[in-house]
């Protein structure tokens, strides 16, 4: 059984689409200013018209770089979504170290419990993946997209996941049980093999 959770492609597509108007406006200010001149004529009377200053071009360049990054990152996530959670034989791999950094692998033997939950935020209810560990040394002290809510309890924001966190937690628990059984079978098999060698 394989358990892999990725970021939602739809949310990343919407993020890329949000960057396109910023990119168009910034490139317009940097180049011929057709759109911005029309917008200026609509908003201001001819005697109160605003002129462009060098700082406007600097801001346009900054906006173009930011918008270009948004579009490229959104398209990358659309075609190759990031794995935010993956069950591996050695442990639970979580994306907790931030962008462009490797995943954190939490060994199965230190995981006490997993579950899905919702927390109240100023924007409403936010889905969270809840993880309790026996030893938090395998996890970052200041995780990216997650928070420590207790001495051994971490909640991971699951707003942009493709699956609800409660369903993911059930799959993770099933995988952990199967992995524990497989590890026990391997241990018993190695004991029998050692006995045959003697």
mmCIF file with all atom_site columns, N, CA and C in Angstrom, residues 22-33 60-61 64:
data_model
loop_
_atom_site.group_PDB
_atom_site.id
_atom_site.type_symbol
_atom_site.label_atom_id
_atom_site.label_alt_id
_atom_site.label_comp_id
_atom_site.label_asym_id
_atom_site.label_entity_id
_atom_site.label_seq_id
_atom_site.pdbx_PDB_ins_code
_atom_site.Cartn_x
_atom_site.Cartn_y
_atom_site.Cartn_z
_atom_site.occupancy
_atom_site.B_iso_or_equiv
_atom_site.pdbx_formal_charge
_atom_site.auth_seq_id
_atom_site.auth_comp_id
_atom_site.auth_asym_id
_atom_site.auth_atom_id
_atom_site.pdbx_PDB_model_num
ATOM 1  N N  . UNK A 1 22 ? -0.957 40.893 -12.303 1.00 0.00 ? 22 UNK A N  1
ATOM 2  C CA . UNK A 1 22 ? 0.186  41.657 -11.791 1.00 0.00 ? 22 UNK A CA 1
ATOM 3  C C  . UNK A 1 22 ? 1.318  41.704 -12.816 1.00 0.00 ? 22 UNK A C  1
ATOM 4  N N  . UNK A 1 23 ? 1.551  40.590 -13.470 1.00 0.00 ? 23 UNK A N  1
ATOM 5  C CA . UNK A 1 23 ? 2.611  40.522 -14.473 1.00 0.00 ? 23 UNK A CA 1
ATOM 6  C C  . UNK A 1 23 ? 2.303  41.426 -15.663 1.00 0.00 ? 23 UNK A C  1
ATOM 7  N N  . UNK A 1 24 ? 1.043  41.408 -16.122 1.00 0.00 ? 24 UNK A N  1
ATOM 8  C CA . UNK A 1 24 ? 0.649  42.234 -17.272 1.00 0.00 ? 24 UNK A CA 1
ATOM 9  C C  . UNK A 1 24 ? 0.788  43.721 -16.939 1.00 0.00 ? 24 UNK A C  1
ATOM 10 N N  . UNK A 1 25 ? 0.282  44.139 -15.781 1.00 0.00 ? 25 UNK A N  1
ATOM 11 C CA . UNK A 1 25 ? 0.369  45.554 -15.399 1.00 0.00 ? 25 UNK A CA 1
ATOM 12 C C  . UNK A 1 25 ? 1.812  46.016 -15.211 1.00 0.00 ? 25 UNK A C  1
ATOM 13 N N  . UNK A 1 26 ? 2.617  45.188 -14.579 1.00 0.00 ? 26 UNK A N  1
ATOM 14 C CA . UNK A 1 26 ? 4.009  45.601 -14.357 1.00 0.00 ? 26 UNK A CA 1
ATOM 15 C C  . UNK A 1 26 ? 4.771  45.700 -15.675 1.00 0.00 ? 26 UNK A C  1
ATOM 16 N N  . UNK A 1 27 ? 4.544  44.754 -16.590 1.00 0.00 ? 27 UNK A N  1
ATOM 17 C CA . UNK A 1 27 ? 5.209  44.833 -17.890 1.00 0.00 ? 27 UNK A CA 1
ATOM 18 C C  . UNK A 1 27 ? 4.718  46.025 -18.699 1.00 0.00 ? 27 UNK A C  1
ATOM 19 N N  . UNK A 1 28 ? 3.451  46.386 -18.518 1.00 0.00 ? 28 UNK A N  1
ATOM 20 C CA . UNK A 1 28 ? 2.922  47.561 -19.204 1.00 0.00 ? 28 UNK A CA 1
ATOM 21 C C  . UNK A 1 28 ? 3.608  48.834 -18.709 1.00 0.00 ? 28 UNK A C  1
ATOM 22 N N  . UNK A 1 29 ? 3.815  48.945 -17.402 1.00 0.00 ? 29 UNK A N  1
ATOM 23 C CA . UNK A 1 29 ? 4.491  50.125 -16.849 1.00 0.00 ? 29 UNK A CA 1
ATOM 24 C C  . UNK A 1 29 ? 5.941  50.173 -17.314 1.00 0.00 ? 29 UNK A C  1
ATOM 25 N N  . UNK A 1 30 ? 6.586  49.029 -17.386 1.00 0.00 ? 30 UNK A N  1
ATOM 26 C CA . UNK A 1 30 ? 7.985  48.977 -17.792 1.00 0.00 ? 30 UNK A CA 1
ATOM 27 C C  . UNK A 1 30 ? 8.153  49.306 -19.273 1.00 0.00 ? 30 UNK A C  1
ATOM 28 N N  . UNK A 1 31 ? 7.181  48.931 -20.098 1.00 0.00 ? 31 UNK A N  1
ATOM 29 C CA . UNK A 1 31 ? 7.321  49.105 -21.558 1.00 0.00 ? 31 UNK A CA 1
ATOM 30 C C  . UNK A 1 31 ? 6.570  50.336 -22.055 1.00 0.00 ? 31 UNK A C  1
ATOM 31 N N  . UNK A 1 32 ? 5.433  50.158 -22.735 1.00 0.00 ? 32 UNK A N  1
ATOM 32 C CA . UNK A 1 32 ? 4.788  51.281 -23.445 1.00 0.00 ? 32 UNK A CA 1
ATOM 33 C C  . UNK A 1 32 ? 3.665  51.980 -22.681 1.00 0.00 ? 32 UNK A C  1
ATOM 34 N N  . UNK A 1 33 ? 3.195  51.459 -21.597 1.00 0.00 ? 33 UNK A N  1
ATOM 35 C CA . UNK A 1 33 ? 2.183  52.064 -20.715 1.00 0.00 ? 33 UNK A CA 1
ATOM 36 C C  . UNK A 1 33 ? 0.839  52.319 -21.401 1.00 0.00 ? 33 UNK A C  1
ATOM 37 N N  . UNK A 1 60 ? 7.418  48.590 -10.473 1.00 0.00 ? 60 UNK A N  1
ATOM 38 C CA . UNK A 1 60 ? 6.942  47.713 -11.557 1.00 0.00 ? 60 UNK A CA 1
ATOM 39 C C  . UNK A 1 60 ? 7.891  46.537 -11.756 1.00 0.00 ? 60 UNK A C  1
ATOM 40 N N  . UNK A 1 61 ? 9.204  46.780 -11.695 1.00 0.00 ? 61 UNK A N  1
ATOM 41 C CA . UNK A 1 61 ? 10.165 45.689 -11.813 1.00 0.00 ? 61 UNK A CA 1
ATOM 42 C C  . UNK A 1 61 ? 10.005 44.702 -10.654 1.00 0.00 ? 61 UNK A C  1
ATOM 43 N N  . UNK A 1 64 ? 6.937  42.725 -11.237 1.00 0.00 ? 64 UNK A N  1
ATOM 44 C CA . UNK A 1 64 ? 7.120  41.769 -12.337 1.00 0.00 ? 64 UNK A CA 1
ATOM 45 C C  . UNK A 1 64 ? 7.876  40.533 -11.856 1.00 0.00 ? 64 UNK A C  1
#
